Amino acid sequence: MTTSLVPAPVRARWLAVSSLAVGTFTLVTSEMLPVGLLTSIAADLGVSAGTAGLTMTAPGLVAAVSAPVLTIATRRLDRRTVLLGLMALLAVANLAAALAPGYAVMLAARVLTGVSIGGFWAFAAGLGTRLAPERHVGRATSIILSGVSVASVLGVPAATFVSSFAGWRTAFAAMGVLALALLALLAATVPPLPGEAHGARAGRLSGTLKVALLLTVLIVSGHFSAYTYVRPFLEQVAHAGPALVSTALLVYGAAGVLGNFAAGARAARNPQPVLITLAALMALATAALPLIGLPLPALVVWGLGYGGVGVTLQLWIMREGGGELGTALFVAAFNVSIALGAFAGGRIVDGVSISAVMWAGAALSVLVAAVAGMWGRSRTTGS
């Protein structure tokens, strides 16, 4: 019998890739924790749901700034050292949030979360080229970035599930402990990755790359304007109890994982039509939620749609050859859009109604599909 063995150095590199994927999952899950815990956080800290939504806005804005700033400021430092420092910062931020005696401390902890998110994501996204053989760079990059997509669809349901039994503070504490464990894992698996003396590769900002960044802002803002307040919507409009809320978000998460891998396989060939389809699914789902009594079918469609957005946009950015700067700008656009969406949704919730945020999300998704479609026609006709 013949046994095929993978050389130890190769295994070590793929372990590093897997560790980075868990890292991106941990960071993005930490960023989105308040989505499923918003009602509890608001009640415990004595603020409105809209004000509590700023715990989503703050890390998004800070991450948007820290991504390009840290990319430039730490260009000469070993990437491994920077990643370890950012993961340690995340652990401190999550544990501080779990122990926060008031809203001000909570918001400060979320600012630290934003610094960690922006820097870690921007660096990790480009390390596939340094950790994998050339023929496997695409696969390695997809694995690293899958942590972002999976966190987007599973992080909130998992946190909601934990909080339903042990409270929202336990959910933050659990993420702090996970960050500490991951810190040790990264230290053991990621090799030294010296910074480049000549600085970060800028890449080129093509017209298509700029369109992709614009679409990132539109679709992610639309999603988070609605999704940040999905739990209050389910409780107040659909009259769902804690068990149904947890079930609904888990169903959404499962659908999102399917959407992530289904979209990723197709977007590697041509991301534009995939994004149009995903935006259409999201528009259909968010428009249907205020109109139907049963939220589960709409949440399945929503999960299928948004689950593929992150990987599709990331592949589009990579296809355009934007380099490290393009990746940093994508991270910045994605995170500032989370902040804008959460902020706009909070204003709509406090000023109009909880159902109105769903219509806002649907409108922006329709706009994304229209812009992506028109851009495709203009490129085909050469206009």
Short mmCIF file of C-alpha atoms in Angstrom, two decimals:
data_model
loop_
_atom_site.label_atom_id
_atom_site.label_comp_id
_atom_site.label_asym_id
_atom_site.label_seq_id
_atom_site.Cartn_x
_atom_site.Cartn_y
_atom_site.Cartn_z
CA MET A 1 0.00 0.00 0.00
CA THR A 2 1.31 3.43 -0.98
CA THR A 3 0.83 6.37 1.34
CA SER A 4 0.96 9.93 0.02
CA LEU A 5 2.55 12.28 2.50
CA VAL A 6 2.46 16.08 2.43
CA PRO A 7 5.92 17.55 3.15
CA ALA A 8 6.17 19.19 6.59
CA PRO A 9 7.03 22.68 5.25
CA VAL A 10 3.96 22.58 2.99
CA ARG A 11 1.72 21.47 5.86
CA ALA A 12 3.12 24.27 8.01
CA ARG A 13 2.27 26.88 5.38
CA TRP A 14 -1.31 25.62 5.02
CA LEU A 15 -1.66 25.64 8.81
CA ALA A 16 -0.68 29.31 8.72
CA VAL A 17 -3.27 29.96 6.01
CA SER A 18 -5.94 28.21 8.10
CA SER A 19 -4.93 30.17 11.20
CA LEU A 20 -5.34 33.43 9.29
CA ALA A 21 -8.79 32.32 8.17
CA VAL A 22 -9.77 31.74 11.79
CA GLY A 23 -8.29 35.16 12.53
CA THR A 24 -10.43 36.97 9.97
CA PHE A 25 -13.46 35.05 11.27
CA THR A 26 -12.70 36.13 14.85
CA LEU A 27 -12.23 39.79 13.94
CA VAL A 28 -15.31 40.17 11.79
CA THR A 29 -17.44 38.22 14.26
CA SER A 30 -16.23 40.57 17.00
CA GLU A 31 -17.11 43.56 14.86
CA MET A 32 -20.67 42.36 14.31
CA LEU A 33 -21.42 41.08 17.81
CA PRO A 34 -23.81 43.97 18.64
CA VAL A 35 -26.16 43.02 15.77
CA GLY A 36 -27.64 40.05 17.58
CA LEU A 37 -27.21 41.61 21.05
CA LEU A 38 -28.51 45.10 20.37
CA THR A 39 -31.69 44.86 22.43
CA SER A 40 -29.86 43.51 25.48
CA ILE A 41 -26.97 45.98 25.22
CA ALA A 42 -29.34 48.93 24.95
CA ALA A 43 -31.41 47.83 27.95
CA ASP A 44 -28.41 47.05 30.16
CA LEU A 45 -26.50 50.24 29.37
CA GLY A 46 -29.58 52.48 29.45
CA VAL A 47 -29.53 53.80 25.86
CA SER A 48 -31.90 53.63 22.89
CA ALA A 49 -31.58 50.98 20.17
CA GLY A 50 -30.38 53.66 17.76
CA THR A 51 -27.68 54.86 20.16
CA ALA A 52 -26.63 51.28 20.88
CA GLY A 53 -26.18 50.90 17.13
CA LEU A 54 -23.16 53.21 17.42
CA THR A 55 -21.29 50.21 18.81
CA MET A 56 -21.42 49.00 15.20
CA THR A 57 -20.67 52.41 13.71
CA ALA A 58 -17.52 53.13 15.75
CA PRO A 59 -15.42 50.06 14.87
CA GLY A 60 -16.46 50.30 11.23
CA LEU A 61 -15.24 53.89 10.92
CA VAL A 62 -12.02 53.21 12.82
CA ALA A 63 -11.30 50.09 10.76
CA ALA A 64 -11.83 52.07 7.56
CA VAL A 65 -9.10 54.50 8.64
CA SER A 66 -6.73 51.99 10.22
CA ALA A 67 -6.58 49.70 7.16
CA PRO A 68 -4.71 52.08 4.82
CA VAL A 69 -2.90 53.90 7.65
CA LEU A 70 -1.44 50.73 9.17
CA THR A 71 -0.61 49.35 5.73
CA ILE A 72 1.66 52.35 5.15
CA ALA A 73 2.90 52.96 8.71
CA THR A 74 4.02 49.36 9.34
CA ARG A 75 5.32 48.56 5.86
CA ARG A 76 8.84 47.84 7.20
CA LEU A 77 7.71 45.67 10.12
CA ASP A 78 7.43 41.89 10.16
CA ARG A 79 3.82 41.07 9.25
CA ARG A 80 3.78 38.26 11.81
CA THR A 81 4.62 40.69 14.63
CA VAL A 82 1.94 43.14 13.48
CA LEU A 83 -0.70 40.42 13.24
CA LEU A 84 0.09 39.15 16.73
CA GLY A 85 -0.13 42.67 18.15
CA LEU A 86 -3.49 43.30 16.47
CA MET A 87 -4.93 40.00 17.75
CA ALA A 88 -3.78 40.84 21.29
CA LEU A 89 -5.50 44.21 20.96
CA LEU A 90 -8.71 42.47 19.90
CA ALA A 91 -8.61 40.24 22.99
CA VAL A 92 -8.25 43.30 25.24
CA ALA A 93 -11.07 45.11 23.44
CA ASN A 94 -13.55 42.24 23.72
CA LEU A 95 -12.80 41.61 27.38
CA ALA A 96 -13.13 45.34 28.12
CA ALA A 97 -16.53 45.36 26.38
CA ALA A 98 -17.65 42.37 28.45
CA LEU A 99 -16.75 44.24 31.66
CA ALA A 100 -17.91 47.70 30.56
CA PRO A 101 -19.71 49.47 33.46
CA GLY A 102 -21.31 52.03 31.13
CA TYR A 103 -21.84 53.07 27.54
CA ALA A 104 -18.70 55.26 27.31
CA VAL A 105 -16.38 52.39 28.20
CA MET A 106 -18.24 50.12 25.82
CA LEU A 107 -17.79 52.58 22.97
CA ALA A 108 -14.07 52.99 23.76
CA ALA A 109 -13.64 49.21 23.64
CA ARG A 110 -15.33 49.14 20.25
CA VAL A 111 -12.89 51.76 18.95
CA LEU A 112 -10.00 49.44 19.85
CA THR A 113 -11.85 46.64 18.05
CA GLY A 114 -11.92 48.79 14.94
CA VAL A 115 -8.14 49.35 14.96
CA SER A 116 -7.55 45.60 15.15
CA ILE A 117 -10.07 44.77 12.43
CA GLY A 118 -8.80 47.22 9.85
CA GLY A 119 -5.15 46.30 10.21
CA PHE A 120 -5.49 42.53 10.50
CA TRP A 121 -7.88 42.16 7.57
CA ALA A 122 -5.77 44.38 5.29
CA PHE A 123 -2.57 42.44 6.00
CA ALA A 124 -4.04 38.92 6.07
CA ALA A 125 -5.85 39.33 2.75
CA GLY A 126 -2.58 39.67 0.84
CA LEU A 127 -0.53 36.95 2.55
CA GLY A 128 -1.68 34.12 0.29
CA THR A 129 1.06 35.12 -2.16
CA ARG A 130 3.71 34.67 0.54
CA LEU A 131 2.42 31.50 2.20
CA ALA A 132 1.43 29.31 -0.74
CA PRO A 133 3.15 28.13 -3.95
CA GLU A 134 2.28 30.24 -6.95
CA ARG A 135 -0.16 27.69 -8.38
CA HIS A 136 -2.12 27.68 -5.10
CA VAL A 137 -2.18 31.41 -4.35
CA GLY A 138 -5.82 31.74 -5.40
CA ARG A 139 -6.88 28.86 -3.18
CA ALA A 140 -4.89 30.18 -0.20
CA THR A 141 -6.35 33.67 -0.60
CA SER A 142 -9.87 32.25 -0.82
CA ILE A 143 -9.36 30.29 2.40
CA ILE A 144 -8.02 33.33 4.27
CA LEU A 145 -10.88 35.52 3.10
CA SER A 146 -13.52 32.87 3.74
CA GLY A 147 -13.23 33.80 7.40
CA VAL A 148 -14.74 37.19 6.56
CA SER A 149 -17.68 35.73 4.68
CA VAL A 150 -18.40 32.96 7.18
CA ALA A 151 -18.20 35.44 10.08
CA SER A 152 -20.68 37.68 8.32
CA VAL A 153 -23.29 34.94 8.27
CA LEU A 154 -22.47 32.82 11.33
CA GLY A 155 -21.04 35.26 13.86
CA VAL A 156 -24.32 36.98 14.72
CA PRO A 157 -26.38 33.77 15.15
CA ALA A 158 -23.65 32.23 17.31
CA ALA A 159 -23.45 35.31 19.54
CA THR A 160 -27.24 35.47 19.80
CA PHE A 161 -27.35 31.80 20.79
CA VAL A 162 -24.76 32.31 23.54
CA SER A 163 -26.43 35.47 24.83
CA SER A 164 -29.84 33.78 25.01
CA PHE A 165 -28.44 31.47 27.71
CA ALA A 166 -25.73 33.51 29.42
CA GLY A 167 -26.22 37.18 28.48
CA TRP A 168 -24.53 39.56 26.04
CA ARG A 169 -21.47 40.10 28.22
CA THR A 170 -20.66 36.40 28.05
CA ALA A 171 -20.71 36.58 24.25
CA PHE A 172 -18.06 39.34 24.31
CA ALA A 173 -16.02 37.47 26.94
CA ALA A 174 -16.10 34.32 24.81
CA MET A 175 -14.74 36.24 21.82
CA GLY A 176 -12.00 37.69 24.04
CA VAL A 177 -10.96 34.21 25.13
CA LEU A 178 -11.07 33.00 21.52
CA ALA A 179 -8.80 35.89 20.50
CA LEU A 180 -6.29 34.89 23.20
CA ALA A 181 -6.32 31.28 22.02
CA LEU A 182 -5.89 32.43 18.44
CA LEU A 183 -2.97 34.62 19.47
CA ALA A 184 -1.15 31.48 20.59
CA LEU A 185 -2.15 29.63 17.41
CA LEU A 186 -0.87 32.42 15.17
CA ALA A 187 2.41 32.57 17.08
CA ALA A 188 2.86 28.83 16.56
CA THR A 189 1.90 28.61 12.87
CA VAL A 190 2.67 31.88 11.08
CA PRO A 191 6.32 32.14 9.99
CA PRO A 192 8.33 35.39 10.02
CA LEU A 193 7.11 37.63 7.19
CA PRO A 194 9.53 40.55 6.91
CA GLY A 195 8.19 43.88 5.74
CA GLU A 196 9.33 45.22 2.42
CA ALA A 197 11.95 47.97 2.57
CA HIS A 198 10.58 49.64 -0.54
CA GLY A 199 7.12 49.94 1.02
CA ALA A 200 3.70 48.64 0.14
CA ARG A 201 2.96 47.92 -3.49
CA ALA A 202 0.43 50.48 -4.60
CA GLY A 203 -1.17 48.66 -7.47
CA ARG A 204 -3.41 50.50 -9.91
CA LEU A 205 -6.84 51.98 -9.40
CA SER A 206 -8.57 51.09 -12.65
CA GLY A 207 -12.02 52.34 -13.57
CA THR A 208 -13.50 48.91 -12.83
CA LEU A 209 -11.78 48.82 -9.44
CA LYS A 210 -13.33 52.18 -8.57
CA VAL A 211 -16.75 50.86 -9.59
CA ALA A 212 -16.21 47.77 -7.45
CA LEU A 213 -15.38 49.98 -4.47
CA LEU A 214 -18.51 52.08 -5.09
CA LEU A 215 -20.65 48.94 -5.24
CA THR A 216 -19.03 47.78 -2.01
CA VAL A 217 -20.18 50.96 -0.26
CA LEU A 218 -23.71 50.71 -1.63
CA ILE A 219 -24.44 47.04 -0.99
CA VAL A 220 -22.74 46.78 2.41
CA SER A 221 -24.34 50.02 3.64
CA GLY A 222 -27.74 48.81 2.50
CA HIS A 223 -27.28 45.45 4.16
CA PHE A 224 -26.19 46.81 7.53
CA SER A 225 -28.79 49.58 7.60
CA ALA A 226 -31.31 46.75 7.80
CA TYR A 227 -29.41 43.84 9.36
CA THR A 228 -28.10 45.79 12.35
CA TYR A 229 -31.72 46.10 13.49
CA VAL A 230 -32.99 42.68 12.42
CA ARG A 231 -33.45 41.46 16.00
CA PRO A 232 -35.62 44.44 17.07
CA PHE A 233 -37.56 44.00 13.81
CA LEU A 234 -38.22 40.32 14.52
CA GLU A 235 -39.30 41.10 18.07
CA GLN A 236 -41.45 44.17 17.39
CA VAL A 237 -42.90 43.51 13.94
CA ALA A 238 -42.85 39.72 13.56
CA HIS A 239 -43.57 39.31 17.32
CA ALA A 240 -40.89 36.62 17.58
CA GLY A 241 -39.79 35.33 20.95
CA PRO A 242 -36.16 34.60 21.92
CA ALA A 243 -36.28 31.03 20.61
CA LEU A 244 -37.65 32.05 17.21
CA VAL A 245 -35.16 34.92 16.93
CA SER A 246 -32.26 32.56 17.55
CA THR A 247 -33.66 30.02 15.10
CA ALA A 248 -34.27 32.66 12.43
CA LEU A 249 -30.71 33.97 12.66
CA LEU A 250 -29.26 30.46 12.59
CA VAL A 251 -31.31 29.69 9.47
CA TYR A 252 -30.02 32.92 7.94
CA GLY A 253 -26.46 31.91 8.81
CA ALA A 254 -26.78 28.44 7.31
CA ALA A 255 -28.17 29.92 4.08
CA GLY A 256 -25.33 32.44 4.08
CA VAL A 257 -22.66 29.75 4.22
CA LEU A 258 -24.24 28.08 1.19
CA GLY A 259 -24.35 31.44 -0.57
CA ASN A 260 -20.70 32.09 0.24
CA PHE A 261 -19.34 28.95 -1.39
CA ALA A 262 -21.82 28.92 -4.26
CA ALA A 263 -21.00 32.51 -5.19
CA GLY A 264 -17.26 32.06 -4.70
CA ALA A 265 -17.09 29.21 -7.22
CA ARG A 266 -18.84 31.33 -9.86
CA ALA A 267 -17.34 34.72 -9.04
CA ALA A 268 -13.82 33.43 -9.66
CA ARG A 269 -14.76 33.32 -13.36
CA ASN A 270 -16.91 36.45 -13.64
CA PRO A 271 -17.88 38.33 -10.46
CA GLN A 272 -20.10 41.00 -12.02
CA PRO A 273 -23.21 38.94 -12.91
CA VAL A 274 -22.85 37.09 -9.61
CA LEU A 275 -23.02 40.40 -7.72
CA ILE A 276 -26.12 41.45 -9.68
CA THR A 277 -27.84 38.19 -8.72
CA LEU A 278 -26.86 38.54 -5.06
CA ALA A 279 -28.13 42.13 -4.92
CA ALA A 280 -31.45 41.06 -6.46
CA LEU A 281 -31.87 38.32 -3.84
CA MET A 282 -31.17 40.80 -1.05
CA ALA A 283 -33.63 43.33 -2.45
CA LEU A 284 -36.33 40.68 -2.72
CA ALA A 285 -35.79 39.48 0.84
CA THR A 286 -35.63 42.85 2.60
CA ALA A 287 -38.69 44.11 0.72
CA ALA A 288 -40.63 40.96 1.59
CA LEU A 289 -39.91 41.04 5.33
CA PRO A 290 -42.29 43.90 6.20
CA LEU A 291 -45.00 42.35 4.03
CA ILE A 292 -45.15 38.74 5.23
CA GLY A 293 -45.95 37.30 8.62
CA LEU A 294 -43.34 34.50 8.50
CA PRO A 295 -39.76 35.80 8.41
CA LEU A 296 -37.92 32.53 7.83
CA PRO A 297 -38.32 32.29 4.01
CA ALA A 298 -37.16 35.90 3.56
CA LEU A 299 -34.17 35.37 5.86
CA VAL A 300 -33.13 32.29 3.87
CA VAL A 301 -33.12 34.34 0.65
CA TRP A 302 -31.33 37.22 2.40
CA GLY A 303 -28.66 34.85 3.72
CA LEU A 304 -28.12 33.29 0.31
CA GLY A 305 -27.68 36.75 -1.17
CA TYR A 306 -25.45 38.45 1.37
CA GLY A 307 -23.46 35.29 2.10
CA GLY A 308 -21.79 35.61 -1.29
CA VAL A 309 -21.19 39.36 -1.28
CA GLY A 310 -17.87 39.45 0.57
CA VAL A 311 -16.10 36.78 -1.47
CA THR A 312 -17.52 38.12 -4.75
CA LEU A 313 -16.33 41.68 -4.13
CA GLN A 314 -12.95 40.47 -2.88
CA LEU A 315 -12.42 38.37 -6.01
CA TRP A 316 -13.43 41.34 -8.15
CA ILE A 317 -10.84 43.54 -6.43
CA MET A 318 -8.18 40.87 -6.91
CA ARG A 319 -9.04 40.42 -10.60
CA GLU A 320 -8.44 44.13 -11.15
CA GLY A 321 -4.89 43.87 -9.82
CA GLY A 322 -5.20 46.63 -7.26
CA GLY A 323 -2.32 45.26 -5.18
CA GLU A 324 -1.94 46.01 -1.48
CA LEU A 325 -3.45 49.46 -1.86
CA GLY A 326 -6.52 48.03 -3.60
CA THR A 327 -6.98 45.51 -0.79
CA ALA A 328 -6.60 48.20 1.88
CA LEU A 329 -9.11 50.44 0.10
CA PHE A 330 -11.56 47.54 -0.16
CA VAL A 331 -11.23 46.89 3.57
CA ALA A 332 -11.72 50.60 4.22
CA ALA A 333 -14.78 50.78 1.96
CA PHE A 334 -16.31 47.64 3.47
CA ASN A 335 -15.88 48.82 7.04
CA VAL A 336 -16.94 52.42 6.54
CA SER A 337 -20.04 51.01 4.86
CA ILE A 338 -20.82 48.91 7.93
CA ALA A 339 -20.58 52.09 9.98
CA LEU A 340 -22.67 54.16 7.57
CA GLY A 341 -25.30 51.48 7.31
CA ALA A 342 -25.61 51.01 11.07
CA PHE A 343 -25.73 54.78 11.63
CA ALA A 344 -28.32 55.43 8.90
CA GLY A 345 -30.41 52.50 10.09
CA GLY A 346 -30.39 53.87 13.63
CA ARG A 347 -31.63 57.26 12.45
CA ILE A 348 -34.40 55.58 10.43
CA VAL A 349 -35.41 53.39 13.38
CA ASP A 350 -35.55 56.32 15.80
CA GLY A 351 -37.08 58.79 13.32
CA VAL A 352 -39.41 56.69 11.15
CA SER A 353 -40.00 53.05 12.06
CA ILE A 354 -38.29 49.70 12.43
CA SER A 355 -39.90 48.46 9.20
CA ALA A 356 -38.56 51.41 7.22
CA VAL A 357 -34.97 50.15 7.47
CA MET A 358 -35.94 47.07 5.50
CA TRP A 359 -37.24 49.23 2.65
CA ALA A 360 -34.03 51.29 2.74
CA GLY A 361 -31.93 48.14 2.45
CA ALA A 362 -34.04 46.93 -0.47
CA ALA A 363 -33.67 50.24 -2.30
CA LEU A 364 -29.87 50.22 -2.05
CA SER A 365 -29.71 46.60 -3.22
CA VAL A 366 -31.77 47.51 -6.30
CA LEU A 367 -29.39 50.41 -6.95
CA VAL A 368 -26.39 48.05 -6.78
CA ALA A 369 -27.92 45.69 -9.33
CA ALA A 370 -28.69 48.63 -11.64
CA VAL A 371 -25.21 50.19 -11.40
CA ALA A 372 -23.44 46.85 -11.90
CA GLY A 373 -25.66 46.10 -14.91
CA MET A 374 -25.11 49.49 -16.52
CA TRP A 375 -21.34 49.28 -15.99
CA GLY A 376 -21.30 45.90 -17.70
CA ARG A 377 -23.18 47.24 -20.74
CA SER A 378 -20.88 50.28 -20.99
CA ARG A 379 -17.78 48.04 -21.02
CA THR A 380 -19.32 45.72 -23.61
CA THR A 381 -20.24 48.59 -25.96
CA GLY A 382 -17.00 50.46 -25.28
CA SER A 383 -18.82 53.62 -24.22
#
